[in-house]
Amino acid sequence: MLNKTTLIPIDSVTAALEALDHQDAGVRYHGAWWLGKNRSVEGVPRLVECLLDERDKTCTGGYPLRRQAARSLGMIKDSRCLPELLKTLETDDVQLHEATLRALIEIKSDQCSSSLINYLDRDIPNKPIEALIEALTEQRLWDISEKIQPFLNDKSERIVGSAAAFFYSYTGEMTYLNKVISLLDHQNRFIRQSAAFDLARIGTIKATDPILTAKIPNNVKMFAIKAILNKSLSRSNQADSIPDTDLASIHSSLFKALDSLARDNFSGNLLIEQDNQIPETYPGDGSTESDLLSNAFDNLRSPSLTSRKAGIKQLVRGADHFKIDLLDLYFSESDQDITMGLIKAMAELKNPHYANALIDAIGVEIGNHCQGNIRRVAACALGDINWNAQISSQSLHAVFNKLEWTLHSPEDWGLRYSACLALEGIDNANSIELLNEAKAKETDPVLSARLDKAILKSKNKTSIHHIENKKVL
């Protein structure tokens, strides 16, 4: 990837470390980000140095590079950084404090308990209470519950939610869980999302139905359901005392929910509220191909999720009625909203003609959550293609190469999950081989379990075919 300001390539650990010495503050920041994004353990010593860097200071007294270094250290999760990381809580930069607290949540070390309690006791303007309570909950510091009690009545709903999550994790009392769940219905979408993240940290199966029905983005639902599944599979949530016979059915239901969310991940990182259905232009009502495309593109650019879905329907109708080649449109279009609509339309049409566009969409560099969504939808769509139709061996080879890469390379678990769904859908000898190879290397409990399901489904289908063939003979 290139830094847009100075065009310094940062595509390796060496380049990222060199970037930390660059005279341009933006390049230094990007180098710290790259080390975190790529989980570079080699970068820990230099990132620790960045926690003390005073070259780049904002007009309000903050240090962006320090904040990014703290975030990156949290992503790497190497406890060697703890002494210097904890010292940042003594600075005057409360945004750095929050970055450090969230890093401590990820590192999960009991070496920071006393520092967190000391920080709680200090009188600091604009202290990041929400992140602090989450860190205290992660540390299971129940002895300071009296100090957390007042935050249950805080004026900030997000702080109330984090405090209620603390007390539910401590006591298991439904009153506190229900308090967090109630925030999923809040009129402010950011508070709804914050509540979903609180429920993800709690990790109780009791929260799954409210999460799935809440008006929050599919990205957030996927994250929360996966977090709950992860705890349930490892039986690490003692509050969920559910018999194994019931758990199997519950897990099956949650995997179905994740499958559906991966396939329909369209609304981006923030929920786009639905509005009244707008009139659509249908082929056959006097509209031309140009009219339909213009109307579809306007809908896809709309801030309304309902309008965007209407735009997808129009593209599907355009491909059927006017024989519009969505493949050509995809490779000539740069607008991301329209590109996503084209991918969704291709997914619905299930035509092998679109395989090259779907492969290309999976391969784009992730710049934000929406591009992540495009990749997941495109991967799932490869599994829904009508593989009985004629398709060149070259295209098929490209499909398997891309899905093999997708299963092993990206850190985006949702994309790897989508690749699993695609191979399950293709269900031939090559896909089964790739699933087995991925299973042997996968360390994520949820993804590993989903790969098991896909492999078992293929084995059962093979057994049924074998039995049927024997009967015919």
Coordinates of C-alpha atoms in Angstrom, one line a residue:
M1 CA 0.0 0.0 0.0
L2 CA 1.2 3.5 -0.6
N3 CA 1.0 6.6 1.6
K4 CA -1.0 9.0 -0.5
T5 CA 1.0 12.1 0.7
T6 CA 4.6 11.0 0.1
L7 CA 4.2 7.8 -2.0
I8 CA 6.4 5.8 0.4
P9 CA 5.8 2.1 -0.1
I10 CA 5.0 0.2 3.1
D11 CA 4.6 -3.5 2.3
S12 CA 7.0 -5.2 4.7
V13 CA 8.2 -5.2 8.3
T14 CA 11.4 -3.6 7.2
A15 CA 9.6 -0.8 5.3
A16 CA 7.3 -0.2 8.2
L17 CA 10.1 0.1 10.7
E18 CA 12.0 2.5 8.4
A19 CA 8.8 4.6 8.0
L20 CA 8.9 5.2 11.8
D21 CA 12.0 7.3 11.2
H22 CA 10.6 9.3 8.3
Q23 CA 10.4 13.1 8.5
D24 CA 6.7 13.0 7.5
A25 CA 4.4 12.5 10.4
G26 CA 1.8 10.8 8.2
V27 CA 4.4 8.2 7.1
R28 CA 5.4 7.5 10.7
Y29 CA 1.7 7.0 11.6
H30 CA 1.1 4.7 8.7
G31 CA 4.2 2.6 9.6
A32 CA 2.9 2.1 13.2
W33 CA -0.6 1.2 11.7
W34 CA 1.0 -1.3 9.3
L35 CA 2.9 -3.1 12.1
G36 CA -0.3 -3.5 14.1
K37 CA -2.5 -4.5 11.2
N38 CA 0.0 -7.2 10.3
R39 CA 0.6 -8.4 13.9
S40 CA 4.3 -7.8 13.6
V41 CA 6.0 -9.0 16.8
E42 CA 9.3 -7.7 15.4
G43 CA 7.8 -4.2 15.6
V44 CA 7.1 -4.2 19.3
P45 CA 10.3 -2.6 20.5
R46 CA 10.0 0.3 18.0
L47 CA 6.3 0.7 18.8
V48 CA 7.2 1.0 22.5
E49 CA 9.6 3.8 21.5
C50 CA 6.8 5.5 19.7
L51 CA 4.8 5.7 22.9
L52 CA 7.4 8.3 24.0
D53 CA 7.6 10.1 20.6
E54 CA 7.0 13.9 21.0
R55 CA 7.6 15.0 17.3
D56 CA 4.0 15.0 16.3
K57 CA 1.7 17.0 18.7
T58 CA -1.8 18.3 17.9
C59 CA -2.9 21.8 18.8
T60 CA -4.9 20.3 21.6
G61 CA -1.9 18.6 23.1
G62 CA -2.5 15.1 21.8
Y63 CA 0.0 12.7 20.1
P64 CA -1.5 10.8 17.2
L65 CA 1.5 8.5 16.7
R66 CA 1.5 7.5 20.4
R67 CA -2.2 6.6 20.1
Q68 CA -1.7 4.5 17.0
A69 CA 1.4 2.8 18.6
A70 CA -0.8 1.9 21.6
R71 CA -3.6 0.5 19.3
S72 CA -1.0 -1.5 17.3
L73 CA 0.5 -3.0 20.5
G74 CA -3.0 -4.1 21.5
M75 CA -3.4 -5.8 18.1
I76 CA -0.1 -7.6 18.4
K77 CA -0.9 -8.7 22.0
D78 CA 2.7 -9.0 23.2
S79 CA 3.0 -8.4 27.0
R80 CA 6.6 -7.1 26.7
C81 CA 5.1 -3.7 26.1
L82 CA 3.1 -3.5 29.3
P83 CA 5.5 -1.4 31.5
E84 CA 5.7 1.4 28.9
L85 CA 2.1 1.0 27.9
L86 CA 0.9 1.5 31.5
K87 CA 3.0 4.6 31.8
T88 CA 0.9 6.3 29.1
L89 CA -1.9 6.5 31.6
E90 CA 0.1 9.1 33.5
T91 CA 0.2 11.5 30.5
D92 CA -2.3 14.3 29.9
D93 CA -3.6 12.8 26.6
V94 CA -7.0 11.1 27.5
Q95 CA -7.3 9.8 23.9
L96 CA -4.0 8.0 24.4
H97 CA -5.5 6.7 27.7
E98 CA -8.4 5.2 25.8
A99 CA -6.2 3.6 23.2
T100 CA -4.0 2.1 26.0
L101 CA -7.1 0.8 27.9
R102 CA -8.4 -0.9 24.8
A103 CA -4.9 -2.4 24.1
L104 CA -4.8 -3.7 27.7
I105 CA -8.2 -5.4 27.0
E106 CA -6.7 -7.2 24.0
I107 CA -3.4 -8.2 25.8
K108 CA -5.3 -9.8 28.7
S109 CA -2.5 -9.7 31.3
D110 CA -3.1 -9.7 35.1
Q111 CA 0.0 -7.4 35.5
C112 CA -2.1 -4.3 34.9
S113 CA -4.7 -4.7 37.7
S114 CA -3.2 -2.3 40.2
S115 CA -2.6 0.3 37.5
L116 CA -6.2 0.1 36.4
I117 CA -7.5 0.6 39.9
N118 CA -5.2 3.5 40.5
Y119 CA -6.4 5.1 37.2
L120 CA -10.0 4.6 38.3
D121 CA -9.3 6.5 41.5
R122 CA -7.6 9.5 39.9
D123 CA -9.5 12.7 39.1
I124 CA -9.0 13.2 35.4
P125 CA -11.2 15.4 33.2
N126 CA -12.9 13.5 30.4
K127 CA -11.6 10.2 31.6
P128 CA -12.6 7.3 29.2
I129 CA -14.8 5.6 31.7
E130 CA -16.5 3.3 29.2
A131 CA -13.1 1.8 28.1
L132 CA -11.9 1.7 31.7
I133 CA -14.9 -0.3 32.9
E134 CA -14.5 -2.7 30.0
A135 CA -10.8 -3.2 31.0
L136 CA -11.8 -3.8 34.7
T137 CA -14.4 -6.3 33.6
E138 CA -11.8 -8.1 31.5
Q139 CA -9.6 -8.3 34.5
R140 CA -12.5 -9.6 36.6
L141 CA -11.8 -7.0 39.3
W142 CA -15.0 -7.6 41.2
D143 CA -13.6 -6.2 44.5
I144 CA -14.0 -2.7 43.2
S145 CA -17.7 -3.1 42.3
E146 CA -18.8 -0.4 44.8
K147 CA -16.7 2.1 42.8
I148 CA -18.5 1.0 39.6
Q149 CA -22.0 1.1 41.1
P150 CA -22.6 4.9 40.5
F151 CA -22.0 4.4 36.8
L152 CA -25.2 2.4 36.5
N153 CA -27.0 5.8 36.7
D154 CA -24.6 7.8 34.6
K155 CA -26.0 10.3 32.1
S156 CA -24.1 8.4 29.3
E157 CA -26.0 5.3 28.1
R158 CA -22.8 3.8 26.8
I159 CA -21.3 4.1 30.3
V160 CA -24.4 2.6 31.8
G161 CA -24.2 -0.3 29.4
S162 CA -20.6 -1.0 30.2
A163 CA -21.3 -0.8 34.0
A164 CA -24.3 -3.2 33.6
A165 CA -22.1 -5.6 31.6
F166 CA -19.6 -5.5 34.5
F167 CA -22.2 -6.4 37.0
Y168 CA -23.8 -9.1 34.9
S169 CA -20.4 -10.7 34.4
Y170 CA -19.8 -10.5 38.2
T171 CA -23.2 -11.6 39.4
G172 CA -25.0 -13.3 36.5
E173 CA -28.2 -11.4 37.5
M174 CA -30.6 -11.0 34.6
T175 CA -31.5 -7.4 35.7
Y176 CA -28.1 -6.3 34.5
L177 CA -28.3 -8.3 31.3
N178 CA -31.7 -6.9 30.5
K179 CA -30.4 -3.4 31.0
V180 CA -27.8 -3.9 28.3
I181 CA -30.3 -5.6 26.0
S182 CA -32.7 -2.7 26.4
L183 CA -30.1 -0.4 24.9
L184 CA -30.4 -2.3 21.6
D185 CA -33.7 -0.5 21.1
H186 CA -32.3 3.0 21.7
Q187 CA -33.0 5.6 19.1
N188 CA -29.3 6.4 18.8
R189 CA -27.7 3.9 16.5
F190 CA -24.3 4.3 18.1
I191 CA -25.7 3.4 21.5
R192 CA -27.4 0.3 19.9
Q193 CA -24.1 -0.7 18.5
S194 CA -22.2 -0.1 21.7
A195 CA -24.8 -2.3 23.5
A196 CA -24.1 -5.1 21.0
F197 CA -20.4 -4.9 21.7
D198 CA -21.1 -5.1 25.4
L199 CA -23.2 -8.2 24.8
A200 CA -20.4 -9.7 22.7
R201 CA -18.0 -9.2 25.6
I202 CA -20.5 -10.8 28.0
G203 CA -20.8 -13.7 25.6
T204 CA -24.1 -15.2 26.8
I205 CA -26.4 -17.2 24.5
K206 CA -29.3 -15.4 26.1
A207 CA -28.5 -12.3 24.1
T208 CA -28.4 -13.9 20.6
D209 CA -32.1 -13.3 19.7
P210 CA -32.1 -9.6 20.7
I211 CA -28.9 -9.0 18.8
L212 CA -30.2 -10.7 15.6
T213 CA -33.5 -8.7 15.7
A214 CA -31.8 -5.3 16.6
K215 CA -31.5 -2.4 14.2
I216 CA -27.8 -2.7 13.9
P217 CA -25.5 -3.4 11.0
N218 CA -24.8 -6.9 9.9
N219 CA -21.1 -6.4 10.6
V220 CA -21.8 -5.8 14.2
K221 CA -24.3 -8.7 14.4
M222 CA -21.6 -11.0 12.9
F223 CA -19.0 -9.9 15.4
A224 CA -21.4 -10.3 18.4
I225 CA -22.7 -13.7 17.4
K226 CA -19.3 -15.0 16.7
A227 CA -18.0 -13.8 20.1
I228 CA -21.0 -15.6 21.8
L229 CA -20.4 -18.7 19.7
N230 CA -16.7 -18.6 20.6
K231 CA -17.4 -18.6 24.3
S232 CA -20.1 -21.2 24.1
L233 CA -17.9 -23.6 22.0
S234 CA -15.1 -23.3 24.6
R235 CA -17.6 -23.4 27.5
S236 CA -15.9 -20.4 29.0
N237 CA -19.2 -18.6 30.0
Q238 CA -20.2 -20.2 33.3
A239 CA -23.5 -18.3 33.3
D240 CA -24.7 -20.4 30.4
S241 CA -25.4 -23.7 32.1
I242 CA -27.0 -25.4 29.1
P243 CA -27.0 -29.2 28.5
D244 CA -24.8 -30.5 25.7
T245 CA -27.9 -31.9 23.9
D246 CA -29.4 -28.4 23.7
L247 CA -26.2 -26.7 22.9
A248 CA -25.8 -28.7 19.7
S249 CA -29.1 -27.3 18.4
I250 CA -28.3 -23.8 19.6
H251 CA -24.9 -23.8 17.9
S252 CA -26.5 -25.1 14.6
S253 CA -29.0 -22.2 14.8
L254 CA -26.2 -19.6 15.4
F255 CA -24.2 -20.9 12.5
K256 CA -27.2 -20.6 10.2
A257 CA -27.5 -17.0 11.4
L258 CA -23.9 -16.3 10.7
D259 CA -24.2 -17.9 7.2
S260 CA -27.1 -15.6 6.4
L261 CA -25.3 -12.5 7.7
A262 CA -22.2 -13.2 5.7
R263 CA -24.3 -13.6 2.5
D264 CA -26.3 -10.4 3.0
N265 CA -23.6 -8.1 4.4
F266 CA -24.7 -5.0 2.5
S267 CA -25.5 -2.1 4.8
G268 CA -21.9 -1.2 5.7
N269 CA -20.5 -0.4 9.0
L270 CA -23.3 1.9 10.0
L271 CA -26.9 0.9 9.7
I272 CA -28.8 2.9 7.0
E273 CA -32.3 3.4 8.3
Q274 CA -35.0 2.2 6.0
D275 CA -37.5 4.7 4.7
N276 CA -40.7 4.5 2.7
Q277 CA -40.3 2.4 -0.5
I278 CA -39.7 4.7 -3.4
P279 CA -41.2 4.1 -6.9
E280 CA -39.1 1.7 -9.0
T281 CA -38.6 1.7 -12.8
Y282 CA -39.6 -1.6 -14.3
P283 CA -38.7 -3.0 -17.7
G284 CA -41.7 -3.1 -19.9
D285 CA -43.3 0.1 -18.5
G286 CA -41.9 2.2 -21.2
S287 CA -38.5 2.6 -19.7
T288 CA -35.3 2.2 -21.7
E289 CA -32.1 0.5 -20.7
S290 CA -30.5 3.9 -20.0
D291 CA -33.5 4.9 -17.9
L292 CA -33.3 1.7 -15.8
L293 CA -29.5 2.0 -15.2
S294 CA -29.8 5.7 -14.3
N295 CA -32.6 4.9 -11.8
A296 CA -30.7 1.9 -10.4
F297 CA -27.5 3.9 -9.9
D298 CA -29.4 6.7 -8.2
N299 CA -30.9 4.1 -5.8
L300 CA -27.6 2.5 -5.1
R301 CA -26.1 5.9 -4.2
S302 CA -29.0 6.6 -1.8
P303 CA -28.5 6.8 2.0
S304 CA -31.5 4.5 2.3
L305 CA -31.1 0.8 2.6
T306 CA -34.5 0.2 1.1
S307 CA -33.5 2.3 -2.0
R308 CA -30.3 0.4 -2.4
K309 CA -32.1 -3.0 -2.3
A310 CA -34.4 -1.6 -5.0
G311 CA -31.4 -0.7 -7.1
I312 CA -30.2 -4.3 -6.9
K313 CA -33.5 -5.6 -8.1
Q314 CA -33.4 -3.2 -11.0
L315 CA -30.0 -4.4 -12.0
V316 CA -31.2 -8.0 -11.9
R317 CA -34.2 -7.1 -14.1
G318 CA -31.9 -5.2 -16.4
A319 CA -29.7 -8.2 -16.9
D320 CA -32.8 -10.4 -17.5
H321 CA -34.9 -8.0 -19.6
F322 CA -32.3 -5.8 -21.5
K323 CA -29.5 -8.3 -21.4
I324 CA -27.3 -5.7 -19.7
D325 CA -23.8 -7.1 -19.1
L326 CA -23.2 -6.5 -15.4
L327 CA -19.6 -7.8 -15.9
D328 CA -18.7 -4.9 -18.2
L329 CA -20.4 -2.5 -15.8
Y330 CA -18.4 -3.8 -12.8
F331 CA -15.0 -3.4 -14.5
S332 CA -15.9 0.1 -15.8
E333 CA -17.4 1.4 -12.5
S334 CA -15.4 3.1 -9.7
D335 CA -18.2 4.2 -7.4
Q336 CA -18.1 1.8 -4.4
D337 CA -21.8 1.9 -3.7
I338 CA -22.6 1.0 -7.3
T339 CA -19.9 -1.7 -7.3
M340 CA -21.4 -3.3 -4.2
G341 CA -24.8 -3.3 -5.9
L342 CA -23.4 -5.0 -9.0
I343 CA -21.8 -7.7 -6.9
K344 CA -25.1 -8.3 -5.0
A345 CA -27.0 -8.4 -8.3
M346 CA -24.5 -11.0 -9.7
A347 CA -24.9 -13.0 -6.5
E348 CA -28.6 -13.2 -7.1
L349 CA -28.2 -14.2 -10.8
K350 CA -25.8 -17.1 -10.0
N351 CA -24.3 -17.0 -13.5
P352 CA -20.8 -18.4 -14.0
H353 CA -20.3 -15.5 -16.5
Y354 CA -19.7 -13.3 -13.5
A355 CA -17.0 -15.4 -11.9
N356 CA -14.2 -13.0 -12.9
A357 CA -15.9 -10.0 -11.3
L358 CA -16.5 -12.0 -8.1
I359 CA -12.8 -13.1 -8.0
D360 CA -11.7 -9.5 -8.6
A361 CA -14.0 -8.2 -5.8
I362 CA -12.5 -10.7 -3.3
G363 CA -9.0 -9.5 -4.2
V364 CA -9.4 -5.8 -3.6
E365 CA -7.4 -4.2 -0.8
I366 CA -9.6 -3.5 2.3
G367 CA -9.8 0.3 2.8
N368 CA -12.8 0.3 5.0
H369 CA -15.6 -2.0 6.3
C370 CA -17.7 -1.6 3.1
Q371 CA -15.0 -3.1 1.0
G372 CA -14.8 -5.9 3.5
N373 CA -18.5 -6.5 2.9
I374 CA -18.0 -6.6 -0.9
R375 CA -15.3 -9.3 -0.5
R376 CA -17.5 -11.5 1.8
V377 CA -20.6 -11.2 -0.5
A378 CA -18.5 -12.0 -3.6
A379 CA -16.9 -15.0 -1.9
C380 CA -20.3 -16.4 -0.9
A381 CA -21.6 -15.8 -4.4
L382 CA -18.9 -18.1 -5.9
G383 CA -20.6 -20.9 -4.0
D384 CA -24.0 -20.1 -5.3
I385 CA -23.1 -20.1 -9.0
N386 CA -24.8 -22.7 -11.2
W387 CA -21.8 -24.9 -11.6
N388 CA -23.8 -27.2 -13.9
A389 CA -23.6 -24.5 -16.5
Q390 CA -20.6 -24.4 -18.9
I391 CA -17.6 -22.6 -17.5
S392 CA -14.0 -22.6 -18.8
S393 CA -11.4 -24.7 -16.9
Q394 CA -9.3 -21.5 -16.7
S395 CA -12.1 -19.7 -14.8
L396 CA -12.7 -22.6 -12.6
H397 CA -9.0 -22.8 -11.8
A398 CA -9.0 -19.1 -10.9
V399 CA -12.0 -19.6 -8.6
F400 CA -10.3 -22.3 -6.6
N401 CA -7.0 -20.4 -6.5
K402 CA -8.8 -17.3 -5.1
L403 CA -10.8 -19.3 -2.5
E404 CA -7.7 -21.2 -1.4
W405 CA -5.9 -17.8 -0.8
T406 CA -9.0 -16.5 0.9
L407 CA -9.1 -19.4 3.4
H408 CA -5.5 -19.0 4.4
S409 CA -4.4 -15.4 4.0
P410 CA -6.7 -12.6 5.2
E411 CA -7.0 -11.7 8.8
D412 CA -10.6 -10.9 8.1
W413 CA -12.3 -13.9 9.7
G414 CA -15.6 -13.0 8.0
L415 CA -13.9 -13.4 4.6
R416 CA -12.5 -16.8 5.6
Y417 CA -15.9 -17.8 6.8
S418 CA -17.4 -16.7 3.5
A419 CA -14.8 -18.8 1.6
C420 CA -15.9 -21.8 3.6
L421 CA -19.5 -21.2 2.6
A422 CA -18.4 -20.9 -1.0
L423 CA -16.5 -24.2 -1.0
E424 CA -19.4 -25.9 0.8
G425 CA -21.7 -24.7 -2.0
I426 CA -19.4 -25.9 -4.8
D427 CA -19.0 -29.3 -3.2
N428 CA -16.7 -31.2 -5.4
A429 CA -13.4 -33.0 -4.9
N430 CA -11.3 -29.8 -5.1
S431 CA -13.5 -27.9 -2.7
I432 CA -13.4 -30.8 -0.2
E433 CA -9.7 -31.0 -0.4
L434 CA -9.3 -27.2 0.3
L435 CA -11.7 -27.5 3.2
N436 CA -9.7 -30.2 4.8
E437 CA -6.4 -28.3 4.3
A438 CA -7.9 -25.2 5.9
K439 CA -9.3 -27.2 8.8
A440 CA -5.8 -28.6 9.6
K441 CA -4.4 -25.0 9.9
E442 CA -7.3 -23.0 11.3
T443 CA -7.0 -21.9 14.9
D444 CA -10.1 -19.9 15.3
P445 CA -12.7 -22.0 17.2
V446 CA -15.8 -20.7 15.3
L447 CA -14.2 -21.0 11.9
S448 CA -12.8 -24.5 12.8
A449 CA -16.3 -25.6 13.8
R450 CA -17.8 -24.2 10.6
L451 CA -15.2 -26.0 8.5
D452 CA -16.1 -29.2 10.3
K453 CA -19.8 -28.7 9.4
A454 CA -18.9 -28.1 5.7
I455 CA -16.7 -31.2 5.6
L456 CA -19.3 -33.4 7.3
K457 CA -22.0 -32.2 4.9
S458 CA -19.8 -33.2 1.9
K459 CA -19.1 -36.6 3.5
N460 CA -22.8 -37.3 4.1
K461 CA -23.7 -36.3 0.6
T462 CA -21.0 -38.6 -0.8
S463 CA -22.3 -41.4 1.4
I464 CA -25.8 -40.9 0.1
H465 CA -24.7 -40.9 -3.5
H466 CA -22.7 -44.1 -2.9
I467 CA -25.8 -45.8 -1.4
E468 CA -28.0 -44.6 -4.3
N469 CA -25.5 -45.9 -6.9
K470 CA -25.4 -49.3 -5.2
K471 CA -29.2 -49.5 -5.4
V472 CA -29.1 -48.7 -9.1
L473 CA -26.6 -51.4 -9.7

